[in-house]
Coordinates of C-alpha atoms and ligand atoms in Angstrom, one line a residue:
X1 CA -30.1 0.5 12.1
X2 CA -29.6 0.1 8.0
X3 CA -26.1 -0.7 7.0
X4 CA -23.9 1.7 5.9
X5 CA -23.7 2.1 2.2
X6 CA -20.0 2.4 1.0
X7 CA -18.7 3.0 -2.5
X8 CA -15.3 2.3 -2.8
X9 CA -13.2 3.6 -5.3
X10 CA -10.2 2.8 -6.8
X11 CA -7.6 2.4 -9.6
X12 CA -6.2 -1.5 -8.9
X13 CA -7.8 -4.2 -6.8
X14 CA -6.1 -7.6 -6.2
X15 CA -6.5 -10.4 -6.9
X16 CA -8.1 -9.0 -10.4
X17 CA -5.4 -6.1 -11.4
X18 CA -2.5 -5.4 -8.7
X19 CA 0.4 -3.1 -9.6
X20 CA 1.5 -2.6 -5.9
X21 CA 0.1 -2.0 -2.1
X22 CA -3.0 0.0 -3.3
X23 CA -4.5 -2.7 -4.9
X24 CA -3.6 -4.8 -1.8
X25 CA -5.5 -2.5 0.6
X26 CA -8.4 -2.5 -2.7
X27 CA -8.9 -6.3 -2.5
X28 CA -8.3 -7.1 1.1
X29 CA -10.7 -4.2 2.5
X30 CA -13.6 -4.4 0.9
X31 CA -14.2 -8.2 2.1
X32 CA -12.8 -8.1 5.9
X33 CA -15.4 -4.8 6.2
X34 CA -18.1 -6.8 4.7
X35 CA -17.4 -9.7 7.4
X36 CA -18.0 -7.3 10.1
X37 CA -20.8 -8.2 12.2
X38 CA -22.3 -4.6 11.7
X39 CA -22.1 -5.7 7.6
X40 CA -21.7 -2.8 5.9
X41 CA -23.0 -2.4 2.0
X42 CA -19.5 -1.7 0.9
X43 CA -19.4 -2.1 -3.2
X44 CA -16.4 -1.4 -5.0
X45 CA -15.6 0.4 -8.4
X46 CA -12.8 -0.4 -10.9
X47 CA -12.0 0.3 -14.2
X48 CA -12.8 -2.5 -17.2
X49 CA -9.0 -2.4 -17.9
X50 CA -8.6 -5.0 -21.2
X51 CA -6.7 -7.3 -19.0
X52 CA -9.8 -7.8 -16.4
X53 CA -11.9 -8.2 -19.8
X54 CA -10.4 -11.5 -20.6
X55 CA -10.6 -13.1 -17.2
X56 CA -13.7 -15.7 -16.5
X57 CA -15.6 -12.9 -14.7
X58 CA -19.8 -13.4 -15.4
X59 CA -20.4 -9.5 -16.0
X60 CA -23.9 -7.8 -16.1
X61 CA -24.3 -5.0 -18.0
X62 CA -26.4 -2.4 -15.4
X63 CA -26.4 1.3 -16.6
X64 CA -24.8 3.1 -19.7
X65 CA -24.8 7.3 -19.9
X66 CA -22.6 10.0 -21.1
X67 CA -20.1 12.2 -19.3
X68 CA -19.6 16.1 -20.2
X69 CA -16.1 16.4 -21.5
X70 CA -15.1 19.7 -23.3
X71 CA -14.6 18.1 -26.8
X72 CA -17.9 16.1 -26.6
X73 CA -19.7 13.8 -24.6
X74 CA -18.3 10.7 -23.3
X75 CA -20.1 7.1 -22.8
X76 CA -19.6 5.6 -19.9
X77 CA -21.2 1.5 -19.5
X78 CA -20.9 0.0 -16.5
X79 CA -21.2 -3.8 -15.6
X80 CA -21.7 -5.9 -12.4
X81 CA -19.9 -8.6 -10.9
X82 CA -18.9 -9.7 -7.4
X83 CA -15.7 -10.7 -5.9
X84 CA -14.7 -12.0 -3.1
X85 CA -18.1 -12.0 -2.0
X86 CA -18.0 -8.3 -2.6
X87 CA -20.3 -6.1 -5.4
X88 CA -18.0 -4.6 -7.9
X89 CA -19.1 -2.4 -10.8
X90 CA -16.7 -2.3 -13.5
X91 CA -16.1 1.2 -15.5
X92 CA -15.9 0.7 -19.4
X93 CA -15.5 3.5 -21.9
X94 CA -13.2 4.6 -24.7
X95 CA -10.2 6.0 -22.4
X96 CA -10.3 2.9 -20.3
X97 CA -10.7 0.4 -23.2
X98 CA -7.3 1.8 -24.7
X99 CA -5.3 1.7 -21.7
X100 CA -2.5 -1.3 -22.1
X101 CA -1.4 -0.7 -18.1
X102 CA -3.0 0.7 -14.9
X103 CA -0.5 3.5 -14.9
X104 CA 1.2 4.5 -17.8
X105 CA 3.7 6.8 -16.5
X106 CA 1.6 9.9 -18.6
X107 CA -0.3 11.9 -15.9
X108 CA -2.3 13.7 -18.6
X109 CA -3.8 10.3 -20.6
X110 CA -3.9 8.5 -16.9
X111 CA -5.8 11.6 -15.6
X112 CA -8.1 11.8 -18.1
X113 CA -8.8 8.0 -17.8
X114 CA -9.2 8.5 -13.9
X115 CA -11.2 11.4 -14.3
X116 CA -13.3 10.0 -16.6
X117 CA -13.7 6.7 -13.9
X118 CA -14.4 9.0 -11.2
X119 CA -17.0 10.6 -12.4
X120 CA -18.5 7.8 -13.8
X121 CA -19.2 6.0 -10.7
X122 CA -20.5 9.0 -9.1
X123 CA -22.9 9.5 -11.8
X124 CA -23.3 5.4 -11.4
X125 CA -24.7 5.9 -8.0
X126 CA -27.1 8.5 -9.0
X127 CA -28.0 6.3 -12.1
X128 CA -29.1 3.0 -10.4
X129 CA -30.8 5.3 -7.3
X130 CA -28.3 4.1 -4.5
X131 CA -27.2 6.9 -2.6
X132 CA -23.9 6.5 -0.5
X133 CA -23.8 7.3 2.6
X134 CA -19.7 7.4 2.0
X135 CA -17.9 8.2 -1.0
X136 CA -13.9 6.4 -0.1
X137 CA -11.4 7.4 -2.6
X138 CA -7.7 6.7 -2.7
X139 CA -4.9 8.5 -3.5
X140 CA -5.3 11.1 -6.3
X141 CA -6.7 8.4 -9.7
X142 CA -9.8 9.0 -7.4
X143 CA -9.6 12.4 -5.6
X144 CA -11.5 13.8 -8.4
X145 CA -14.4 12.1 -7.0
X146 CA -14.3 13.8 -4.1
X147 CA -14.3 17.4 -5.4
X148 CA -16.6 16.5 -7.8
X149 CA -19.0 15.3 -4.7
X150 CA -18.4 18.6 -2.8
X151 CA -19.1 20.7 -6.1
X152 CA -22.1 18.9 -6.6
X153 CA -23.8 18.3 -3.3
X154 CA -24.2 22.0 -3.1
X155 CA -27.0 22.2 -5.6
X156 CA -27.6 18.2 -5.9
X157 CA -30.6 17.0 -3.2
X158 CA -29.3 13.2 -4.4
X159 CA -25.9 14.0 -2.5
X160 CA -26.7 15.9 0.0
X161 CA -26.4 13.4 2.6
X162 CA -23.5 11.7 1.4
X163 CA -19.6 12.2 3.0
X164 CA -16.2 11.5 1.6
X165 CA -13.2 9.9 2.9
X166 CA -9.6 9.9 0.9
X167 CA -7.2 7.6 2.1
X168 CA -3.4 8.9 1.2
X169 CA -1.3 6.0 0.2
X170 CA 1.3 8.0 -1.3
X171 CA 1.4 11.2 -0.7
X172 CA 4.4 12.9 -3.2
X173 CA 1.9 11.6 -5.9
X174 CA -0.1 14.8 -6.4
X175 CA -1.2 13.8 -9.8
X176 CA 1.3 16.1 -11.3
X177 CA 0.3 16.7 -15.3
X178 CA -3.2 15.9 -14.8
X179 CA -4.5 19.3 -14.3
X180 CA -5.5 19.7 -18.5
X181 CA -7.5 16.4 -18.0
X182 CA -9.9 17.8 -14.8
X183 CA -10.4 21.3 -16.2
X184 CA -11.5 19.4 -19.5
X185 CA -13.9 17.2 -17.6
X186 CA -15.2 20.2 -16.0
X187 CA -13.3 20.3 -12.7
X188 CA -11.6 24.5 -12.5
X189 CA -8.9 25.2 -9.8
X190 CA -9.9 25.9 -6.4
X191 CA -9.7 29.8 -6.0
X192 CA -8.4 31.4 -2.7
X193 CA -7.9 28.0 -0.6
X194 CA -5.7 27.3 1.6
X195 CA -3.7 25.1 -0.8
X196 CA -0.2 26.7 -2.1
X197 CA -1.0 28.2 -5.3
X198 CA 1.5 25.7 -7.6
X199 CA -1.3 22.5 -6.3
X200 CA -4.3 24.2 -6.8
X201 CA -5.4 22.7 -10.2
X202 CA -3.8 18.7 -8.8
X203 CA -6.1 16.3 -8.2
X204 CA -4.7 15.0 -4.9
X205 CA -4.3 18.6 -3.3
X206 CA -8.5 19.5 -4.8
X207 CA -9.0 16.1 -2.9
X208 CA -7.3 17.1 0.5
X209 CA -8.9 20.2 0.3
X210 CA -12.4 19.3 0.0
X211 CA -12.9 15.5 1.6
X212 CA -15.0 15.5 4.7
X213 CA -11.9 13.2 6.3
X214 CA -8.2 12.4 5.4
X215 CA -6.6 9.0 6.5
X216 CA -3.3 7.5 5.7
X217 CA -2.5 4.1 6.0
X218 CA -0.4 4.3 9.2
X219 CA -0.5 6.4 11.9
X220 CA 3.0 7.3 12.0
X221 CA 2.6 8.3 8.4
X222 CA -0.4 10.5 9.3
X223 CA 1.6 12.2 11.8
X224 CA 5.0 12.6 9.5
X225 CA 3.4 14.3 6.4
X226 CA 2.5 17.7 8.9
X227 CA 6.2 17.9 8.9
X228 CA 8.7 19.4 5.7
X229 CA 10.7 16.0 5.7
X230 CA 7.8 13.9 4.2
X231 CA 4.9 16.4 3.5
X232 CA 5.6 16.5 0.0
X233 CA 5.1 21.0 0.0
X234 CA 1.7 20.3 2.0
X235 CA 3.0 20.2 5.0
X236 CA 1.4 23.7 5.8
X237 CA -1.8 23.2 4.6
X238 CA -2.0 19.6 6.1
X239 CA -2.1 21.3 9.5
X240 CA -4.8 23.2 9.3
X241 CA -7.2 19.7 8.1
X242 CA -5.3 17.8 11.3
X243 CA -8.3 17.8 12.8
X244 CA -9.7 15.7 10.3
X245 CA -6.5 13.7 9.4
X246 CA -6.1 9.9 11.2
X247 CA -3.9 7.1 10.0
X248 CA -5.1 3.3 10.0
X249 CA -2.4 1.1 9.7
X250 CA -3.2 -1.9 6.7
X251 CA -3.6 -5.3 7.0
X252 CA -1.9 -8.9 5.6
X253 CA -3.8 -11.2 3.8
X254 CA -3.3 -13.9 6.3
X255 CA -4.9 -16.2 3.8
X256 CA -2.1 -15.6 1.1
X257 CA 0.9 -14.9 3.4
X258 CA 0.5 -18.1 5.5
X259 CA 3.8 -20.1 5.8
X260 CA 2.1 -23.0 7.2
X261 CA -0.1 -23.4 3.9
X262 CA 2.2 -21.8 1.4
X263 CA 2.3 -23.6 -2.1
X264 CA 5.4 -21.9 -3.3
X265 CA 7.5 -23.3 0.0
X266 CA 9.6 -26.5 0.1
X267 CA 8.9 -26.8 3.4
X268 CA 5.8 -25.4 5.0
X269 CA 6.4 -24.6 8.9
X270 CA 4.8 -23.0 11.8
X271 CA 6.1 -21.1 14.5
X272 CA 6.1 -24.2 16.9
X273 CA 8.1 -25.7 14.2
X274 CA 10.8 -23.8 13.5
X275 CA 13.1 -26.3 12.7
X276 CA 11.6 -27.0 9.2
X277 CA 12.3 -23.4 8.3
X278 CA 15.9 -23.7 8.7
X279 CA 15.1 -26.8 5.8
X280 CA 14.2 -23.5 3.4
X281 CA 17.4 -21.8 4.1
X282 CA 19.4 -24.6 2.1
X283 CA 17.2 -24.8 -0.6
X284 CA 16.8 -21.0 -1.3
X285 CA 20.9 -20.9 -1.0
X286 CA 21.3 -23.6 -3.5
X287 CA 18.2 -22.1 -5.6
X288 CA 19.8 -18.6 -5.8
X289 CA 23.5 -19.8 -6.1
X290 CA 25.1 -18.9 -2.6
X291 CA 26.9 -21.2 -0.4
X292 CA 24.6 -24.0 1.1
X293 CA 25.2 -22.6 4.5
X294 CA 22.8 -23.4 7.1
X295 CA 25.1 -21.4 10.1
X296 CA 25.6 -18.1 7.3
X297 CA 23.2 -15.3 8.7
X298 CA 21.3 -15.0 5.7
X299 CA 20.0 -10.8 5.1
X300 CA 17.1 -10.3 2.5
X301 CA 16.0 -7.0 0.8
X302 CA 12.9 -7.9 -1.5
X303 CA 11.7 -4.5 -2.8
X304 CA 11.0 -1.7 -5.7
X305 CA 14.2 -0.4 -6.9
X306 CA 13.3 2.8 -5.9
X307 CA 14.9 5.9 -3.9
X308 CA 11.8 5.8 -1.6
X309 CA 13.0 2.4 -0.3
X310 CA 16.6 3.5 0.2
X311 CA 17.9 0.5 -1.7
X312 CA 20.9 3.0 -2.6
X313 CA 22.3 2.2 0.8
X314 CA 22.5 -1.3 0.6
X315 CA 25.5 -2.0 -1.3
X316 CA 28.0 0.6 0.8
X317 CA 26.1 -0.5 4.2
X318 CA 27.2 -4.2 3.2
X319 CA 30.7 -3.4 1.3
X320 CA 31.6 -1.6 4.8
X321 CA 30.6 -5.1 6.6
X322 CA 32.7 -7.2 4.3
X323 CA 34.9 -8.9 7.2
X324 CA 31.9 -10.2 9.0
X325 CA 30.2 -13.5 8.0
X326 CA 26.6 -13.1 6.4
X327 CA 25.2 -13.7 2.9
X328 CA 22.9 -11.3 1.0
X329 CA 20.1 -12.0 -1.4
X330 CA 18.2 -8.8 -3.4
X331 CA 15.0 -9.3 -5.4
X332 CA 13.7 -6.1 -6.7
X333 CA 13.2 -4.6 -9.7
X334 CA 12.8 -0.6 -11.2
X335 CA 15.7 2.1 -11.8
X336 CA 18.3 1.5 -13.8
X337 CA 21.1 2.7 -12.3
X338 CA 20.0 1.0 -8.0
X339 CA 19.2 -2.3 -10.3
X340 CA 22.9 -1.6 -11.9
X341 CA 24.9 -1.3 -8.4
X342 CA 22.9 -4.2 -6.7
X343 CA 24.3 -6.3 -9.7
X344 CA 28.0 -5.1 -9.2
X345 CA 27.7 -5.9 -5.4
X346 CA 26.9 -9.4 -6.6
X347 CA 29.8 -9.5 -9.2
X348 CA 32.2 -7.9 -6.5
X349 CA 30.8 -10.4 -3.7
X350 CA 30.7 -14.4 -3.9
X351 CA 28.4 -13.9 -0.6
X352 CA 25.5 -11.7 -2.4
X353 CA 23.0 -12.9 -4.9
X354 CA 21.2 -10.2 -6.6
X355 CA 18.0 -11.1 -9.0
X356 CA 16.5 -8.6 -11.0
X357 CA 12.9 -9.1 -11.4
X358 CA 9.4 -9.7 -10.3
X359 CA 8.7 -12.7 -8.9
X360 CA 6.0 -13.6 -6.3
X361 CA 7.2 -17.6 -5.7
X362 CA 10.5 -16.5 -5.4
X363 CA 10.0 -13.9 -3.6
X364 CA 7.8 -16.3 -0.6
X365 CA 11.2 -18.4 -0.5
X366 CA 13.1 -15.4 0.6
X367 CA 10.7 -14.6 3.2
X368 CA 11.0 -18.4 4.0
X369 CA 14.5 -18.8 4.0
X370 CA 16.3 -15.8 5.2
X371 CA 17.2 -14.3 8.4
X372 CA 16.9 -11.1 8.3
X373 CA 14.5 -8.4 5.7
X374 CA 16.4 -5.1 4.8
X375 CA 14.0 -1.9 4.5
X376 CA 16.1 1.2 4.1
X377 CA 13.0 3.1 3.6
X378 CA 13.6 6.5 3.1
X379 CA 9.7 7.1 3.6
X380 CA 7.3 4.0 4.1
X381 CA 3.2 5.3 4.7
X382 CA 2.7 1.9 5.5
X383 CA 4.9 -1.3 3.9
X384 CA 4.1 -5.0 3.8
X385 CA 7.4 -6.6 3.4
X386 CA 8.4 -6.4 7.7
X387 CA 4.5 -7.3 8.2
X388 CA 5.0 -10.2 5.6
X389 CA 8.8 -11.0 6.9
X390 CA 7.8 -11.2 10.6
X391 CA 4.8 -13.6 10.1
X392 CA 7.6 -16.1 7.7
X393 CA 10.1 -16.1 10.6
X394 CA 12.6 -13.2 8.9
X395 CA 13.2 -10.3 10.9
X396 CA 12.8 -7.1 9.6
X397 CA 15.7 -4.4 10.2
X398 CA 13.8 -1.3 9.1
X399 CA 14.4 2.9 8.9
X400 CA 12.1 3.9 12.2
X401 CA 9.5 5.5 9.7
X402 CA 5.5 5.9 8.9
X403 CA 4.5 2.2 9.2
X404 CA 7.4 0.7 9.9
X405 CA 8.1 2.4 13.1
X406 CA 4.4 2.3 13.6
X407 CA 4.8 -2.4 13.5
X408 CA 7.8 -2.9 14.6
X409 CA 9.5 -3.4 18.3
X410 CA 13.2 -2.5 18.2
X411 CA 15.4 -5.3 20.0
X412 CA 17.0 -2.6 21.6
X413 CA 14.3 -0.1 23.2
X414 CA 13.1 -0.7 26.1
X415 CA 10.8 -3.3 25.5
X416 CA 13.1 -6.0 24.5
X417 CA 10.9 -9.1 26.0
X418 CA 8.2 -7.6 23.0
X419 CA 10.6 -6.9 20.5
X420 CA 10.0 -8.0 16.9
X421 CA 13.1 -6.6 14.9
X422 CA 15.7 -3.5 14.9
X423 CA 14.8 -0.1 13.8
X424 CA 17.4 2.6 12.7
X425 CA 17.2 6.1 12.7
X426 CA 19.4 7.8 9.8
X427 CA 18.8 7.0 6.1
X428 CA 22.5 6.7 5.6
X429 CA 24.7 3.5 4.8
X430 CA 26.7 3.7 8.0
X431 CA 23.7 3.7 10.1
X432 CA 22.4 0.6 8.1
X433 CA 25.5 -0.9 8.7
X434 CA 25.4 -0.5 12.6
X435 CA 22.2 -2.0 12.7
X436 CA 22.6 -4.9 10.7
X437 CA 25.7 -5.3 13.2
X438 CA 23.4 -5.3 16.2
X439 CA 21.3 -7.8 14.5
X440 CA 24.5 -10.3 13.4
X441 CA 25.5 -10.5 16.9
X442 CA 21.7 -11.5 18.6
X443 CA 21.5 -13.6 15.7
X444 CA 25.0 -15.3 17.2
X445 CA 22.5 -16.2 20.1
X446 CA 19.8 -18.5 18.8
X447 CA 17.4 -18.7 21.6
X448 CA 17.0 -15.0 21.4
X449 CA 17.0 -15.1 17.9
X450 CA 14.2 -17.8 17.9
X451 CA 12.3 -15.4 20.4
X452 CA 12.1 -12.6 18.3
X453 CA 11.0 -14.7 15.6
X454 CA 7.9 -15.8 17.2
X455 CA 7.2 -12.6 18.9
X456 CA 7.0 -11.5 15.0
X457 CA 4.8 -14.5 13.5
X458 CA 2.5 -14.3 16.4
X459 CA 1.9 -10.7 16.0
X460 CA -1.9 -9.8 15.0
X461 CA -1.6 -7.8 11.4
X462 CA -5.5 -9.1 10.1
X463 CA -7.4 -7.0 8.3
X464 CA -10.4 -7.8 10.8
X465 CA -8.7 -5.2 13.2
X466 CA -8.3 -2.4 10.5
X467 CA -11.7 -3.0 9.1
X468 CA -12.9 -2.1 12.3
X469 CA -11.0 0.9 12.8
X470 CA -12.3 1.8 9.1
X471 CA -15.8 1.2 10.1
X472 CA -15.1 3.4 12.8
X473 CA -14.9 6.1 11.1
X474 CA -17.1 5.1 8.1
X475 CA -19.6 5.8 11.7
X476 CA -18.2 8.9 12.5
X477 CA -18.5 10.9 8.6
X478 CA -22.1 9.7 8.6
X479 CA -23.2 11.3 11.7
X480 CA -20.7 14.9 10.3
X481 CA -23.4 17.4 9.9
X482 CA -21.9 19.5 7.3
X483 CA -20.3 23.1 8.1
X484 CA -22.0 26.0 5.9
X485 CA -19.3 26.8 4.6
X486 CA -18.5 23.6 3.2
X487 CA -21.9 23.7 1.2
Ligands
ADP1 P1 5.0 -0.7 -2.2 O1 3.5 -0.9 -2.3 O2 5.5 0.7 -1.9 O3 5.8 -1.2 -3.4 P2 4.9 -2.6 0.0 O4 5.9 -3.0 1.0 O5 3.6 -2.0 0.5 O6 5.6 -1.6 -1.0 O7 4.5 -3.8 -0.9 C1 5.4 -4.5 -1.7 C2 4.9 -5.8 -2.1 O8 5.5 -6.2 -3.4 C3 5.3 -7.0 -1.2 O9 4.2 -7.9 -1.2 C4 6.6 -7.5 -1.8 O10 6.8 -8.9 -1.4 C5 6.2 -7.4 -3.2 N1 7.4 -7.2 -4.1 C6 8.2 -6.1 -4.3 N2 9.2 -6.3 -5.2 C7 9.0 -7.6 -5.6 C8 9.7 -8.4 -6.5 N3 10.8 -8.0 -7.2 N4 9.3 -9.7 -6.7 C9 8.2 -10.1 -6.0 N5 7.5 -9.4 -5.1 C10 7.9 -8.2 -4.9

């Protein structure tokens, strides 16, 4: 049987251009599918943003054309390259070329320039005569692709064979304020769909409407966004594509995230060894200006400063805990106002060190050093920091939600020999509270506490697994024959 031929689209990829776990999922994908003994012809497509311009890529300039857009045409050149042992083609043109970030917090300028790049690579494919067998777009940068591929496979022989797949990352980002920049590329509102009427013209609802399947990148997510709490006003419509909804739960670079081989670690360790963690511990307290405190249960939130991530519960869940011995350290960076009150818990606290920025090395000594990750998450569709804590030796104390719930084993269910960290239910401080309490006293007990450790840095998160599970049903859309209706 040929290989499947897969292009994968997308608006970061690390390590080239990475604003947050999209581009993890972009880089880490690609190559694990690629490894697969079935090998499929997966090739990626990414903007030229200016910044990937200037690194030491070897580009080869392979198709230029012109896209319809209501004010006049738009060229489109695309080049070549490969990473990761991976074919990339790289989307150049005027709307790309003047973009200074990936996102620019304008959804009218960032959908034009994702409109613009979705098209593109469609009309790519059709350019250099390689038909896709599966079109895999994420979140809504890329939906457009999608409803451009179900408007056009109608009347376009080239595409007829060809199926979609849109992976939801992040579902409350519809794409709001991009609707001017579709319709001006051509793209009208869907017209008596089952989509409420306010999403109609949004790239990520035209997207869900119209891709052969949905996935999300947990199953727990998959499951939560059919319900009001996290379904972002889709809820409704989610359930009647069910059907065609799955979740896949994302991978950890094991390569990168490998605290035996770590660079940025003091003190590299396995979990054999984890005696020369607790060296990593001392260090990071005297690096970040707490008490060197080997004995100090040592909590860790490392995160966006964002409401999504409930750091707003931190600093009452840990004010209410003031007469119990721990120490705190919060990296994170974002809104104003959660970065202002992490800083005041630090003033008000000798115990907490809070450090407002982005900062990768750092950021692998907290994983190293402390005891215990805080994620509050109000909503998580998948989340790397409790993947990336449990495989350093810090156990995660999560919200049981989307992929949190979906990797971690509560100390207290009833599968405590398995267990991997504690799960709480409410997104409110006290909650927090009680379960960092539960943790503090295992903790007190450090051959349990050593257990769950290595329970959590043996635990398998490769990507070889979810590649798999992707290829799966990569399979599955190119066997769909399509419904008449949806020609
Ligand atoms: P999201 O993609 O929603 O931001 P994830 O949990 O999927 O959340 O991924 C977050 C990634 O970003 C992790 O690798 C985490 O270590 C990293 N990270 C978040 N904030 C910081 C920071 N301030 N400094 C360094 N790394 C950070």
């Amino acid at each position: 049987m040929k290989p499947l031929k897969v292009l994968f689209l997308c608006s970061e990829a690390a390590p080239l251009i990475k604003v947050g776990g999209l581009g993890d999922v972009a880089g880490s994908l690609p190559p694990a599918l690629r490894a697969l003994p079935e090998k499929p012809d997966i090739r990626v497509c990414l903007p030229l943003y200016p910044a990937i311009k200037n690194l030491d890529l070897d580009l080869i300039p392979t198709a230029s054309f012109e896209l319809v857009h209501s004010s006049g045409p738009v060229l489109a050149e695309i080049y070549q390259g490969v990473v990761n042992r991976v074919p990339f083609y790289f989307i150049d043109g005027s709307l790309i070329a003047s973009s200074r970030t990936v996102y620019s917090g304008d959804n009218y300028q960032d959908g034009l320039k994702f409109t613009f790049f979705s098209l593109a690579a469609m009309e790519l494919a059709r350019n250099i005569g390689w038909k896709p067998d599966i079109v895999h777009a994420q979140d809504w940068h890329t939906a457009p692709a999608v409803y451009n591929l179900h408007r056009v496979r109608k009347k376009d022989d080239f595409f007829l064979g060809t199926r979609s797949l849109l992976t939801v990352h992040n579902l409350p980002y519809l794409g709001q304020g991009a609707e001017p920049a579709l319709a001006e590329f051509g793209l009208p509102a869907a017209r008596g769909s089952a989509l409420p009427e306010w999403t109609s013209r949004l790239p990520l609802p035209l997207g869900l409407l119209t891709a052969d399947k949905i996935n999300t990148v947990s199953p727990g997510y998959a499951r939560e966004i059919l319900t009001a709490e996290f379904g972002a006003g889709l809820e409704k419509f989610l359930m009647t594509r069910r059907e065609d909804l799955s979740g896949i739960l994302n991978g950890l670079d094991l390569e990168s995230w490998d605290p035996e081989n770590d660079p940025e670690l003091p003190f590299n360790y396995s979990a054999a060894e984890l005696k020369d963690r607790a060296k990593n511990k001392t260090q990071l307290q005297e690096e970040i200006g707490l008490e060197r405190d080997p004995h100090q249960p040592l909590l860790a939130m490392v995160n966006r400063m964002d409401a999504q991530k409930g750091v707003d519960l931190v600093p009452d869940a840990l004010r209410a805990l003031c007469n119990h011995d721990w120490q705190a350290v919060i990296l994170g960076t974002g809104d104003p106002e959660l970065e202002r009150s992490a800083k005041q818990l630090a003033n008000d606290r000798p115990q907490v060190a809070a450090i407002l920025k982005y900062d990768d090395s750092l950021a692998r000594r907290i994983y190293a050093g402390s005891d215990i990750m805080l994620i509050p998450s109000r909503y998580e569709p998948c989340g790397l920091t409790q993947m990336i804590g449990m495989r350093y030796g810090c156990v995660p104390l999560a919200r049981a939600t989307g992929g949190l719930k979906d990797t971690i084993i509560d100390y207290h269910s009833s599968h405590r020999e398995e267990s991997t960290g504690f799960l709480f239910n409410q997104a409110a401080p006290r909650p927090l509270a009680k379960a960092v309490l539960r943790a503090l006293d295992v903790y007190k007990d450090q051959r349990r506490w050593r257990g769950l450790q290595r329970r959590g840095m043996k635990a398998d998160f490769s990507w070889e697994k979810s590649a798999s599970k992707y290829l799966d049903l990569y399979n599955e859309l190119s066997e769909l024959e399509l419904k008449i209706e949806n020609l």
